[in-house]
């Protein structure tokens, strides 16, 4: 593991120290936490699954209740604002400092401002995923004013017709382009998000996409295609070892990031549990947004105990090799474990139903 900052990271660290000194202080302790075998997880917070899009690749599709009958029959506990405060108080006590509000589409939540307040912007660096449809200059300035630090607009093709088809929303490309400029004008940090499958990785469109991001001086977070959600059982789209190496070469030429890219100068390989957890609307903690197994539920157990249980699973331990276990077709994890997570279940599968006893340290 390395612990050094490049120029861009150092600049952002200085900005964070000025704007959110308490958050900065926590992040400066991350290297020491890693040395002690402690998680420095971003809380990817799936506060609600309400969305104004129906994207062809949606990874949260299994969690969405589609009909009025399903919604009426759903009696599971879900997050209230008091629960949000409790969760992030626990995270703060653990020295965690980062969260991403996601869903669903956060900009359609009627109580988004209250959610941000409950998280407490003075204690957390807050990013937000968005499809960009509702993000104009006024809304971007408002997000900045209430304590959001970063927006992560999803742009899945530089070609308008392709993006709109992928997102199944005419005009989506124009709206997300507006959102990018609005975020920059408001002083928010902006990071594009895009899904890459094998064919797209080698396309001219993807190179043009990266050139566009470069022209805007913003980074691109690449999410490798995963066989989950709307793409459940779809393995032809997946990248393998050779493709991931090609993507790593692109990182040398463009401001490209994957979940394997070291953050804050710290390299932990696959970030599941160690550098990220996903919190579902119903309180379950998953290792990442694409590994549909529950490590525990925060309505029933302390967050710290759940994360520590996750670190005992060999695939998420600090000893695990650097790869994307759910997005790399050459990794045996997919064939051995993914089928146990499949099915139209709205609740992630308990981890002891997925992993074998030998996968879990005592």
GROMACS .gro file of C-alpha atoms in nm:
model
  362
    1UNK     CA    1   0.000   0.000   0.000
    2UNK     CA    2   0.124   0.348  -0.087
    3UNK     CA    3   0.038   0.673   0.088
    4UNK     CA    4   0.130   0.975  -0.119
    5UNK     CA    5  -0.068   1.247  -0.294
    6UNK     CA    6  -0.036   1.361  -0.652
    7UNK     CA    7  -0.070   1.730  -0.740
    8UNK     CA    8  -0.446   1.717  -0.800
    9UNK     CA    9  -0.511   1.527  -0.478
   10UNK     CA   10  -0.292   1.767  -0.280
   11UNK     CA   11  -0.486   2.062  -0.419
   12UNK     CA   12  -0.819   1.905  -0.324
   13UNK     CA   13  -0.684   1.823   0.020
   14UNK     CA   14  -0.591   2.190   0.070
   15UNK     CA   15  -0.939   2.298  -0.042
   16UNK     CA   16  -1.096   2.052   0.198
   17UNK     CA   17  -0.882   2.182   0.485
   18UNK     CA   18  -1.010   2.533   0.419
   19UNK     CA   19  -1.376   2.443   0.373
   20UNK     CA   20  -1.422   2.148   0.608
   21UNK     CA   21  -1.135   2.130   0.859
   22UNK     CA   22  -1.296   1.857   1.071
   23UNK     CA   23  -1.341   1.632   0.767
   24UNK     CA   24  -0.984   1.705   0.661
   25UNK     CA   25  -0.855   1.604   1.004
   26UNK     CA   26  -1.031   1.268   0.979
   27UNK     CA   27  -0.895   1.199   0.631
   28UNK     CA   28  -0.537   1.269   0.741
   29UNK     CA   29  -0.577   0.971   0.975
   30UNK     CA   30  -0.674   0.730   0.696
   31UNK     CA   31  -0.325   0.592   0.636
   32UNK     CA   32  -0.287   0.504   1.003
   33UNK     CA   33  -0.632   0.343   1.009
   34UNK     CA   34  -0.535   0.123   0.714
   35UNK     CA   35  -0.216   0.018   0.894
   36UNK     CA   36  -0.434  -0.091   1.187
   37UNK     CA   37  -0.655  -0.295   0.955
   38UNK     CA   38  -0.950  -0.057   0.986
   39UNK     CA   39  -1.192   0.034   0.708
   40UNK     CA   40  -1.195   0.387   0.566
   41UNK     CA   41  -1.518   0.323   0.379
   42UNK     CA   42  -1.716   0.574   0.180
   43UNK     CA   43  -2.081   0.524   0.271
   44UNK     CA   44  -2.261   0.487  -0.062
   45UNK     CA   45  -2.602   0.578   0.076
   46UNK     CA   46  -2.899   0.446  -0.120
   47UNK     CA   47  -3.148   0.662   0.066
   48UNK     CA   48  -3.438   0.590  -0.172
   49UNK     CA   49  -3.486   0.412  -0.504
   50UNK     CA   50  -3.731   0.664  -0.651
   51UNK     CA   51  -3.609   0.767  -0.995
   52UNK     CA   52  -3.730   0.960  -1.299
   53UNK     CA   53  -3.532   0.737  -1.540
   54UNK     CA   54  -3.554   0.370  -1.642
   55UNK     CA   55  -3.198   0.305  -1.752
   56UNK     CA   56  -3.118  -0.008  -1.949
   57UNK     CA   57  -2.832  -0.104  -1.717
   58UNK     CA   58  -2.982  -0.008  -1.377
   59UNK     CA   59  -2.799  -0.200  -1.104
   60UNK     CA   60  -3.063  -0.106  -0.845
   61UNK     CA   61  -3.347  -0.262  -1.043
   62UNK     CA   62  -3.379  -0.555  -0.799
   63UNK     CA   63  -3.440  -0.313  -0.514
   64UNK     CA   64  -3.712  -0.111  -0.683
   65UNK     CA   65  -4.078  -0.180  -0.608
   66UNK     CA   66  -4.256  -0.149  -0.941
   67UNK     CA   67  -4.628  -0.166  -0.862
   68UNK     CA   68  -4.867  -0.015  -0.610
   69UNK     CA   69  -4.938  -0.367  -0.485
   70UNK     CA   70  -4.569  -0.431  -0.419
   71UNK     CA   71  -4.532  -0.100  -0.238
   72UNK     CA   72  -4.841  -0.162  -0.023
   73UNK     CA   73  -4.719  -0.509   0.074
   74UNK     CA   74  -4.371  -0.387   0.166
   75UNK     CA   75  -4.353  -0.364   0.545
   76UNK     CA   76  -3.976  -0.338   0.582
   77UNK     CA   77  -3.828  -0.064   0.795
   78UNK     CA   78  -3.657   0.209   0.594
   79UNK     CA   79  -3.452   0.516   0.679
   80UNK     CA   80  -3.610   0.808   0.860
   81UNK     CA   81  -3.416   1.128   0.915
   82UNK     CA   82  -3.350   1.016   1.274
   83UNK     CA   83  -3.202   0.693   1.138
   84UNK     CA   84  -2.981   0.894   0.900
   85UNK     CA   85  -2.846   1.096   1.192
   86UNK     CA   86  -2.777   0.781   1.391
   87UNK     CA   87  -2.598   0.609   1.103
   88UNK     CA   88  -2.368   0.902   1.036
   89UNK     CA   89  -2.300   0.962   1.404
   90UNK     CA   90  -2.173   0.603   1.415
   91UNK     CA   91  -1.967   0.660   1.101
   92UNK     CA   92  -1.818   0.977   1.246
   93UNK     CA   93  -1.723   0.795   1.567
   94UNK     CA   94  -1.541   0.539   1.347
   95UNK     CA   95  -1.341   0.820   1.186
   96UNK     CA   96  -1.515   0.785   0.848
   97UNK     CA   97  -1.544   1.103   0.646
   98UNK     CA   98  -1.700   1.038   0.305
   99UNK     CA   99  -2.045   0.964   0.172
  100UNK     CA  100  -2.222   0.954  -0.163
  101UNK     CA  101  -2.595   1.011  -0.171
  102UNK     CA  102  -2.747   0.794  -0.439
  103UNK     CA  103  -3.057   0.593  -0.521
  104UNK     CA  104  -3.258   0.625  -0.738
  105UNK     CA  105  -3.216   0.989  -0.829
  106UNK     CA  106  -3.143   1.215  -0.530
  107UNK     CA  107  -3.272   1.530  -0.700
  108UNK     CA  108  -3.628   1.395  -0.697
  109UNK     CA  109  -3.623   1.338  -0.319
  110UNK     CA  110  -3.854   1.593  -0.154
  111UNK     CA  111  -3.646   1.579   0.166
  112UNK     CA  112  -3.298   1.593   0.013
  113UNK     CA  113  -3.206   1.908   0.206
  114UNK     CA  114  -3.305   1.742   0.532
  115UNK     CA  115  -3.103   1.431   0.444
  116UNK     CA  116  -2.792   1.643   0.386
  117UNK     CA  117  -2.851   1.821   0.715
  118UNK     CA  118  -2.893   1.489   0.898
  119UNK     CA  119  -2.565   1.361   0.757
  120UNK     CA  120  -2.399   1.682   0.886
  121UNK     CA  121  -2.186   1.850   0.617
  122UNK     CA  122  -1.940   1.976   0.877
  123UNK     CA  123  -1.840   1.616   0.948
  124UNK     CA  124  -1.856   1.457   0.602
  125UNK     CA  125  -1.740   1.516   0.248
  126UNK     CA  126  -2.067   1.475   0.061
  127UNK     CA  127  -2.087   1.362  -0.301
  128UNK     CA  128  -2.408   1.304  -0.490
  129UNK     CA  129  -2.487   1.087  -0.790
  130UNK     CA  130  -2.729   1.233  -1.043
  131UNK     CA  131  -2.861   1.176  -1.393
  132UNK     CA  132  -2.856   1.554  -1.429
  133UNK     CA  133  -3.215   1.600  -1.542
  134UNK     CA  134  -3.307   1.842  -1.262
  135UNK     CA  135  -2.967   2.007  -1.212
  136UNK     CA  136  -2.958   2.363  -1.337
  137UNK     CA  137  -2.756   2.662  -1.216
  138UNK     CA  138  -2.998   2.752  -0.936
  139UNK     CA  139  -3.011   2.396  -0.802
  140UNK     CA  140  -2.634   2.353  -0.824
  141UNK     CA  141  -2.574   2.670  -0.622
  142UNK     CA  142  -2.826   2.550  -0.368
  143UNK     CA  143  -2.648   2.216  -0.331
  144UNK     CA  144  -2.321   2.395  -0.272
  145UNK     CA  145  -2.483   2.621  -0.012
  146UNK     CA  146  -2.629   2.335   0.192
  147UNK     CA  147  -2.297   2.152   0.212
  148UNK     CA  148  -2.275   1.918  -0.088
  149UNK     CA  149  -1.916   1.910  -0.212
  150UNK     CA  150  -1.927   1.707  -0.529
  151UNK     CA  151  -2.168   1.595  -0.800
  152UNK     CA  152  -2.119   1.284  -1.010
  153UNK     CA  153  -2.331   1.318  -1.325
  154UNK     CA  154  -2.386   1.003  -1.527
  155UNK     CA  155  -2.291   1.043  -1.893
  156UNK     CA  156  -2.287   0.716  -2.084
  157UNK     CA  157  -2.203   0.836  -2.435
  158UNK     CA  158  -2.070   1.153  -2.586
  159UNK     CA  159  -2.317   1.089  -2.871
  160UNK     CA  160  -2.656   1.236  -2.770
  161UNK     CA  161  -2.870   0.966  -2.933
  162UNK     CA  162  -2.669   0.687  -2.773
  163UNK     CA  163  -2.686   0.836  -2.425
  164UNK     CA  164  -3.059   0.901  -2.455
  165UNK     CA  165  -3.120   0.542  -2.570
  166UNK     CA  166  -2.906   0.401  -2.289
  167UNK     CA  167  -3.097   0.610  -2.036
  168UNK     CA  168  -3.432   0.560  -2.212
  169UNK     CA  169  -3.503   0.933  -2.180
  170UNK     CA  170  -3.513   1.170  -2.477
  171UNK     CA  171  -3.322   1.486  -2.398
  172UNK     CA  172  -3.116   1.321  -2.122
  173UNK     CA  173  -2.787   1.407  -2.294
  174UNK     CA  174  -2.871   1.777  -2.320
  175UNK     CA  175  -2.979   1.788  -1.955
  176UNK     CA  176  -2.665   1.618  -1.824
  177UNK     CA  177  -2.446   1.851  -2.028
  178UNK     CA  178  -2.629   2.142  -1.865
  179UNK     CA  179  -2.576   1.980  -1.526
  180UNK     CA  180  -2.200   1.950  -1.579
  181UNK     CA  181  -2.164   2.320  -1.655
  182UNK     CA  182  -2.398   2.414  -1.372
  183UNK     CA  183  -2.192   2.217  -1.123
  184UNK     CA  184  -1.868   2.375  -1.238
  185UNK     CA  185  -2.017   2.725  -1.232
  186UNK     CA  186  -2.142   2.668  -0.876
  187UNK     CA  187  -1.798   2.569  -0.752
  188UNK     CA  188  -1.888   2.204  -0.696
  189UNK     CA  189  -1.633   1.936  -0.766
  190UNK     CA  190  -1.753   1.745  -1.073
  191UNK     CA  191  -1.669   1.387  -1.160
  192UNK     CA  192  -1.834   1.220  -1.458
  193UNK     CA  193  -1.960   0.866  -1.415
  194UNK     CA  194  -1.990   0.625  -1.703
  195UNK     CA  195  -2.048   0.255  -1.758
  196UNK     CA  196  -1.798   0.074  -1.978
  197UNK     CA  197  -1.847  -0.268  -2.131
  198UNK     CA  198  -1.596  -0.459  -2.343
  199UNK     CA  199  -1.703  -0.325  -2.683
  200UNK     CA  200  -1.727   0.036  -2.570
  201UNK     CA  201  -1.384   0.029  -2.407
  202UNK     CA  202  -1.212   0.004  -2.746
  203UNK     CA  203  -1.443   0.242  -2.934
  204UNK     CA  204  -1.367   0.582  -3.080
  205UNK     CA  205  -1.670   0.713  -2.893
  206UNK     CA  206  -1.503   0.635  -2.560
  207UNK     CA  207  -1.183   0.813  -2.661
  208UNK     CA  208  -1.390   1.114  -2.772
  209UNK     CA  209  -1.566   1.098  -2.436
  210UNK     CA  210  -1.236   1.113  -2.248
  211UNK     CA  211  -1.120   1.401  -2.466
  212UNK     CA  212  -1.440   1.588  -2.378
  213UNK     CA  213  -1.378   1.536  -2.007
  214UNK     CA  214  -1.021   1.652  -2.053
  215UNK     CA  215  -1.145   1.969  -2.225
  216UNK     CA  216  -1.358   2.039  -1.917
  217UNK     CA  217  -1.068   1.959  -1.678
  218UNK     CA  218  -1.281   1.702  -1.497
  219UNK     CA  219  -1.226   1.337  -1.420
  220UNK     CA  220  -1.420   1.031  -1.529
  221UNK     CA  221  -1.512   0.751  -1.295
  222UNK     CA  222  -1.546   0.432  -1.498
  223UNK     CA  223  -1.779   0.165  -1.369
  224UNK     CA  224  -1.711  -0.168  -1.535
  225UNK     CA  225  -2.024  -0.346  -1.656
  226UNK     CA  226  -2.157  -0.587  -1.391
  227UNK     CA  227  -2.392  -0.885  -1.437
  228UNK     CA  228  -2.646  -0.750  -1.185
  229UNK     CA  229  -2.973  -0.559  -1.187
  230UNK     CA  230  -3.102  -0.512  -1.542
  231UNK     CA  231  -2.788  -0.688  -1.668
  232UNK     CA  232  -2.831  -0.992  -1.447
  233UNK     CA  233  -2.688  -1.304  -1.619
  234UNK     CA  234  -2.544  -1.090  -1.900
  235UNK     CA  235  -2.180  -1.192  -1.913
  236UNK     CA  236  -2.091  -1.100  -2.273
  237UNK     CA  237  -2.055  -0.733  -2.179
  238UNK     CA  238  -1.797  -0.798  -1.908
  239UNK     CA  239  -1.433  -0.699  -1.928
  240UNK     CA  240  -1.150  -0.936  -1.839
  241UNK     CA  241  -0.791  -0.904  -1.722
  242UNK     CA  242  -0.662  -0.788  -2.059
  243UNK     CA  243  -0.934  -0.525  -2.092
  244UNK     CA  244  -0.869  -0.394  -1.741
  245UNK     CA  245  -0.500  -0.360  -1.825
  246UNK     CA  246  -0.599  -0.156  -2.132
  247UNK     CA  247  -0.811   0.068  -1.911
  248UNK     CA  248  -0.515   0.115  -1.678
  249UNK     CA  249  -0.313   0.238  -1.976
  250UNK     CA  250  -0.585   0.495  -2.047
  251UNK     CA  251  -0.545   0.617  -1.688
  252UNK     CA  252  -0.193   0.727  -1.782
  253UNK     CA  253  -0.326   0.953  -2.060
  254UNK     CA  254  -0.654   1.075  -1.917
  255UNK     CA  255  -0.802   1.168  -1.580
  256UNK     CA  256  -0.971   0.828  -1.548
  257UNK     CA  257  -1.056   0.648  -1.227
  258UNK     CA  258  -1.197   0.308  -1.142
  259UNK     CA  259  -1.274   0.161  -0.802
  260UNK     CA  260  -0.922   0.014  -0.817
  261UNK     CA  261  -0.757   0.357  -0.847
  262UNK     CA  262  -0.587   0.459  -0.520
  263UNK     CA  263  -0.773   0.735  -0.338
  264UNK     CA  264  -0.616   0.991  -0.103
  265UNK     CA  265  -0.281   0.837  -0.191
  266UNK     CA  266  -0.380   0.500  -0.042
  267UNK     CA  267  -0.392   0.180  -0.247
  268UNK     CA  268  -0.608  -0.098  -0.102
  269UNK     CA  269  -0.682  -0.280  -0.429
  270UNK     CA  270  -1.049  -0.373  -0.455
  271UNK     CA  271  -1.222  -0.120  -0.231
  272UNK     CA  272  -1.522  -0.332  -0.124
  273UNK     CA  273  -1.563  -0.295   0.256
  274UNK     CA  274  -1.211  -0.154   0.294
  275UNK     CA  275  -1.283   0.171   0.108
  276UNK     CA  276  -1.656   0.150   0.031
  277UNK     CA  277  -1.977   0.005   0.163
  278UNK     CA  278  -2.328   0.041   0.025
  279UNK     CA  279  -2.615   0.118   0.260
  280UNK     CA  280  -2.955   0.016   0.124
  281UNK     CA  281  -3.279   0.201   0.188
  282UNK     CA  282  -3.367  -0.081   0.429
  283UNK     CA  283  -3.051  -0.059   0.638
  284UNK     CA  284  -2.854  -0.349   0.491
  285UNK     CA  285  -2.481  -0.302   0.443
  286UNK     CA  286  -2.343  -0.446   0.119
  287UNK     CA  287  -1.971  -0.471   0.032
  288UNK     CA  288  -2.026  -0.255  -0.277
  289UNK     CA  289  -2.319  -0.142  -0.495
  290UNK     CA  290  -2.293  -0.455  -0.711
  291UNK     CA  291  -2.237  -0.731  -0.457
  292UNK     CA  292  -2.590  -0.810  -0.345
  293UNK     CA  293  -2.511  -0.971  -0.012
  294UNK     CA  294  -2.588  -0.823   0.327
  295UNK     CA  295  -2.312  -0.806   0.585
  296UNK     CA  296  -2.568  -0.702   0.846
  297UNK     CA  297  -2.837  -0.443   0.907
  298UNK     CA  298  -2.774  -0.113   1.085
  299UNK     CA  299  -3.124  -0.121   1.236
  300UNK     CA  300  -3.015  -0.436   1.420
  301UNK     CA  301  -2.636  -0.408   1.471
  302UNK     CA  302  -2.375  -0.133   1.517
  303UNK     CA  303  -2.212  -0.021   1.192
  304UNK     CA  304  -1.866  -0.095   1.328
  305UNK     CA  305  -1.953  -0.460   1.400
  306UNK     CA  306  -2.099  -0.505   1.052
  307UNK     CA  307  -1.794  -0.363   0.877
  308UNK     CA  308  -1.558  -0.570   1.089
  309UNK     CA  309  -1.759  -0.881   0.998
  310UNK     CA  310  -1.718  -0.790   0.630
  311UNK     CA  311  -1.341  -0.756   0.665
  312UNK     CA  312  -1.328  -1.117   0.790
  313UNK     CA  313  -1.458  -1.244   0.456
  314UNK     CA  314  -1.149  -1.331   0.253
  315UNK     CA  315  -1.271  -1.160  -0.067
  316UNK     CA  316  -1.297  -0.825   0.114
  317UNK     CA  317  -0.997  -0.848   0.344
  318UNK     CA  318  -0.685  -0.635   0.316
  319UNK     CA  319  -0.503  -0.940   0.180
  320UNK     CA  320  -0.728  -0.965  -0.126
  321UNK     CA  321  -0.566  -0.912  -0.466
  322UNK     CA  322  -0.633  -0.603  -0.676
  323UNK     CA  323  -0.920  -0.686  -0.909
  324UNK     CA  324  -1.289  -0.621  -0.952
  325UNK     CA  325  -1.445  -0.947  -0.838
  326UNK     CA  326  -1.795  -0.870  -0.973
  327UNK     CA  327  -1.686  -0.689  -1.291
  328UNK     CA  328  -1.399  -0.907  -1.413
  329UNK     CA  329  -1.515  -1.209  -1.612
  330UNK     CA  330  -1.176  -1.375  -1.554
  331UNK     CA  331  -1.217  -1.371  -1.176
  332UNK     CA  332  -1.362  -1.697  -1.039
  333UNK     CA  333  -1.583  -1.504  -0.795
  334UNK     CA  334  -1.857  -1.452  -1.054
  335UNK     CA  335  -1.901  -1.819  -1.136
  336UNK     CA  336  -1.870  -1.934  -0.776
  337UNK     CA  337  -2.082  -1.681  -0.588
  338UNK     CA  338  -2.291  -1.453  -0.809
  339UNK     CA  339  -2.566  -1.709  -0.877
  340UNK     CA  340  -2.636  -1.721  -0.502
  341UNK     CA  341  -2.721  -1.350  -0.512
  342UNK     CA  342  -2.948  -1.367  -0.816
  343UNK     CA  343  -3.325  -1.365  -0.828
  344UNK     CA  344  -3.589  -1.095  -0.806
  345UNK     CA  345  -3.540  -1.042  -0.435
  346UNK     CA  346  -3.572  -0.688  -0.310
  347UNK     CA  347  -3.345  -0.763  -0.016
  348UNK     CA  348  -2.974  -0.857  -0.042
  349UNK     CA  349  -2.892  -1.217   0.050
  350UNK     CA  350  -2.733  -1.267   0.396
  351UNK     CA  351  -2.361  -1.324   0.352
  352UNK     CA  352  -2.361  -1.661   0.527
  353UNK     CA  353  -2.594  -1.788   0.253
  354UNK     CA  354  -2.346  -1.677  -0.012
  355UNK     CA  355  -2.001  -1.755   0.126
  356UNK     CA  356  -1.865  -2.085   0.250
  357UNK     CA  357  -1.734  -2.127   0.606
  358UNK     CA  358  -1.377  -2.140   0.476
  359UNK     CA  359  -1.426  -1.793   0.322
  360UNK     CA  360  -1.484  -1.639   0.665
  361UNK     CA  361  -1.211  -1.590   0.925
  362UNK     CA  362  -1.303  -1.677   1.287
   0.00000   0.00000   0.00000
